[in-house]
Amino acid sequence: MVANKTSYIEKSVDDFIQDIPDAQKREDSIQLVQLMQSVSNEAPKMFGESIIGFGQYYYKYASGREGYAPLIGFSPRKAAISLYVYTGLEEHKSLIEQLGKYKIGKACIYIKKLSDINTEHLNTLMQETIQFITTKYARIKD
């Protein structure tokens, strides 16, 4: 078994956000916490040292890799804000195309600032992602 090295930790989300040097990223992080908490109905928690996660699920892949991960989350990194809100499913691509100004990686969406994207489409994308994850994997409730 190959387990996930990152997990939820006891660290203040508010303190983490207040320590973000860039004022725009700090404000965007506050807004993202509100958006993601509203969509997920889960409190924000630190997942590792730099990811703010909402909710939790258990996964096990065919490769043998398994672990726990947030349902959705984000990380205000230096270069961009990483949004962990996308499953990669073909049926969700139309939501991505309407999102606004972003770059996409294998597991996340990168934005420079929250005002660059359509938050209504982001909300829908997060809802669809949570629905997919909770259908496919076991959602863990506190």
CSV table of C-alpha atoms in Angstrom, one decimal:
chain,number,residue,atom,x,y,z
A,1,MET,CA,0.0,0.0,0.0
A,2,VAL,CA,1.2,3.5,-0.9
A,3,ALA,CA,-0.4,5.9,1.5
A,4,ASN,CA,-0.9,9.7,1.1
A,5,LYS,CA,1.8,11.6,3.0
A,6,THR,CA,-0.4,14.7,3.5
A,7,SER,CA,-3.2,14.8,6.0
A,8,TYR,CA,-5.3,17.2,8.1
A,9,ILE,CA,-3.2,18.9,10.7
A,10,GLU,CA,-4.0,21.0,13.8
A,11,LYS,CA,-3.1,24.5,12.5
A,12,SER,CA,-5.3,27.6,12.4
A,13,VAL,CA,-6.7,28.4,8.9
A,14,ASP,CA,-7.2,32.0,10.0
A,15,ASP,CA,-3.5,32.3,11.1
A,16,PHE,CA,-2.4,30.7,7.8
A,17,ILE,CA,-4.4,33.2,5.8
A,18,GLN,CA,-3.2,36.2,7.8
A,19,ASP,CA,0.4,35.1,7.2
A,20,ILE,CA,0.0,35.3,3.4
A,21,PRO,CA,2.2,38.2,2.3
A,22,ASP,CA,0.3,39.2,-0.8
A,23,ALA,CA,-2.8,41.2,0.1
A,24,GLN,CA,-4.7,40.1,-3.0
A,25,LYS,CA,-4.1,36.4,-2.3
A,26,ARG,CA,-5.0,37.0,1.3
A,27,GLU,CA,-8.4,38.6,0.4
A,28,ASP,CA,-9.1,36.0,-2.3
A,29,SER,CA,-8.4,33.3,0.3
A,30,ILE,CA,-10.9,34.7,2.7
A,31,GLN,CA,-13.5,34.8,-0.1
A,32,LEU,CA,-12.6,31.2,-1.2
A,33,VAL,CA,-13.0,29.9,2.4
A,34,GLN,CA,-16.5,31.5,2.4
A,35,LEU,CA,-17.4,30.0,-1.0
A,36,MET,CA,-16.1,26.5,-0.4
A,37,GLN,CA,-17.6,26.3,3.1
A,38,SER,CA,-21.0,27.3,1.7
A,39,VAL,CA,-20.9,24.8,-1.1
A,40,SER,CA,-19.4,21.9,1.0
A,41,ASN,CA,-21.2,22.5,4.3
A,42,GLU,CA,-17.8,21.7,5.8
A,43,ALA,CA,-15.5,23.8,8.0
A,44,PRO,CA,-12.1,24.7,6.6
A,45,LYS,CA,-9.1,22.8,7.9
A,46,MET,CA,-5.5,22.7,7.1
A,47,PHE,CA,-4.5,19.8,4.9
A,48,GLY,CA,-0.8,19.7,5.3
A,49,GLU,CA,1.0,23.0,5.7
A,50,SER,CA,-0.4,24.9,2.7
A,51,ILE,CA,-3.8,23.5,1.6
A,52,ILE,CA,-7.1,24.6,3.0
A,53,GLY,CA,-9.5,21.6,2.7
A,54,PHE,CA,-13.2,21.1,3.1
A,55,GLY,CA,-14.6,17.7,4.1
A,56,GLN,CA,-12.8,14.4,3.6
A,57,TYR,CA,-13.1,11.2,1.7
A,58,TYR,CA,-11.2,7.9,1.5
A,59,TYR,CA,-9.9,6.8,-1.8
A,60,LYS,CA,-8.2,3.6,-3.1
A,61,TYR,CA,-6.9,3.5,-6.6
A,62,ALA,CA,-6.2,0.4,-8.7
A,63,SER,CA,-2.5,1.2,-8.4
A,64,GLY,CA,-2.7,0.5,-4.6
A,65,ARG,CA,-2.4,4.1,-3.6
A,66,GLU,CA,-4.9,5.0,-0.9
A,67,GLY,CA,-5.5,7.7,1.6
A,68,TYR,CA,-7.7,10.5,2.7
A,69,ALA,CA,-8.2,13.8,0.8
A,70,PRO,CA,-10.4,16.9,1.1
A,71,LEU,CA,-13.6,16.9,-1.0
A,72,ILE,CA,-12.5,20.3,-2.3
A,73,GLY,CA,-9.8,22.8,-1.3
A,74,PHE,CA,-7.3,25.4,-2.4
A,75,SER,CA,-3.8,26.6,-1.8
A,76,PRO,CA,-2.6,30.2,-2.1
A,77,ARG,CA,0.8,29.5,-3.5
A,78,LYS,CA,3.3,32.2,-4.6
A,79,ALA,CA,2.8,31.9,-8.3
A,80,ALA,CA,-1.0,31.3,-8.3
A,81,ILE,CA,-3.9,30.0,-6.3
A,82,SER,CA,-4.3,26.3,-6.8
A,83,LEU,CA,-8.0,25.2,-6.7
A,84,TYR,CA,-8.6,21.5,-6.0
A,85,VAL,CA,-12.2,21.4,-7.3
A,86,TYR,CA,-12.0,19.4,-10.6
A,87,THR,CA,-12.4,15.7,-11.2
A,88,GLY,CA,-11.3,15.8,-14.9
A,89,LEU,CA,-14.5,14.2,-16.0
A,90,GLU,CA,-15.5,14.9,-19.6
A,91,GLU,CA,-19.0,16.1,-18.6
A,92,HIS,CA,-17.4,18.8,-16.4
A,93,LYS,CA,-15.3,20.3,-19.2
A,94,SER,CA,-18.0,22.7,-20.3
A,95,LEU,CA,-17.9,24.2,-16.8
A,96,ILE,CA,-14.2,24.6,-17.0
A,97,GLU,CA,-14.4,26.3,-20.4
A,98,GLN,CA,-16.8,28.9,-19.0
A,99,LEU,CA,-14.7,29.5,-15.8
A,100,GLY,CA,-12.7,32.5,-17.1
A,101,LYS,CA,-8.9,33.1,-16.9
A,102,TYR,CA,-7.1,30.1,-15.6
A,103,LYS,CA,-4.5,27.4,-16.3
A,104,ILE,CA,-5.1,23.7,-15.6
A,105,GLY,CA,-2.8,21.0,-14.4
A,106,LYS,CA,-3.3,17.3,-13.9
A,107,ALA,CA,-5.1,17.7,-10.5
A,108,CYS,CA,-5.9,21.4,-10.1
A,109,ILE,CA,-6.8,24.7,-11.6
A,110,TYR,CA,-4.5,27.7,-11.3
A,111,ILE,CA,-5.8,31.2,-11.0
A,112,LYS,CA,-3.9,34.5,-10.4
A,113,LYS,CA,-6.9,36.1,-8.6
A,114,LEU,CA,-10.5,35.2,-7.9
A,115,SER,CA,-11.9,38.1,-9.9
A,116,ASP,CA,-10.4,36.4,-13.1
A,117,ILE,CA,-13.0,33.6,-12.9
A,118,ASN,CA,-16.8,33.3,-12.8
A,119,THR,CA,-17.7,32.3,-9.3
A,120,GLU,CA,-21.1,30.9,-10.3
A,121,HIS,CA,-19.4,28.4,-12.6
A,122,LEU,CA,-16.9,27.7,-9.8
A,123,ASN,CA,-19.8,27.0,-7.4
A,124,THR,CA,-21.4,24.6,-9.9
A,125,LEU,CA,-18.1,22.9,-10.6
A,126,MET,CA,-17.5,22.4,-6.8
A,127,GLN,CA,-21.0,20.9,-6.4
A,128,GLU,CA,-20.5,18.5,-9.3
A,129,THR,CA,-17.1,17.5,-7.9
A,130,ILE,CA,-18.5,16.8,-4.5
A,131,GLN,CA,-21.4,14.8,-5.9
A,132,PHE,CA,-19.0,12.7,-8.0
A,133,ILE,CA,-16.6,12.1,-5.2
A,134,THR,CA,-19.3,11.1,-2.7
A,135,THR,CA,-20.8,8.8,-5.2
A,136,LYS,CA,-17.5,7.1,-6.1
A,137,TYR,CA,-15.7,7.1,-2.8
A,138,ALA,CA,-16.6,7.0,0.9
A,139,ARG,CA,-17.2,10.5,2.4
A,140,ILE,CA,-15.9,10.8,5.9
A,141,LYS,CA,-18.0,12.8,8.4
A,142,ASP,CA,-16.5,14.3,11.6
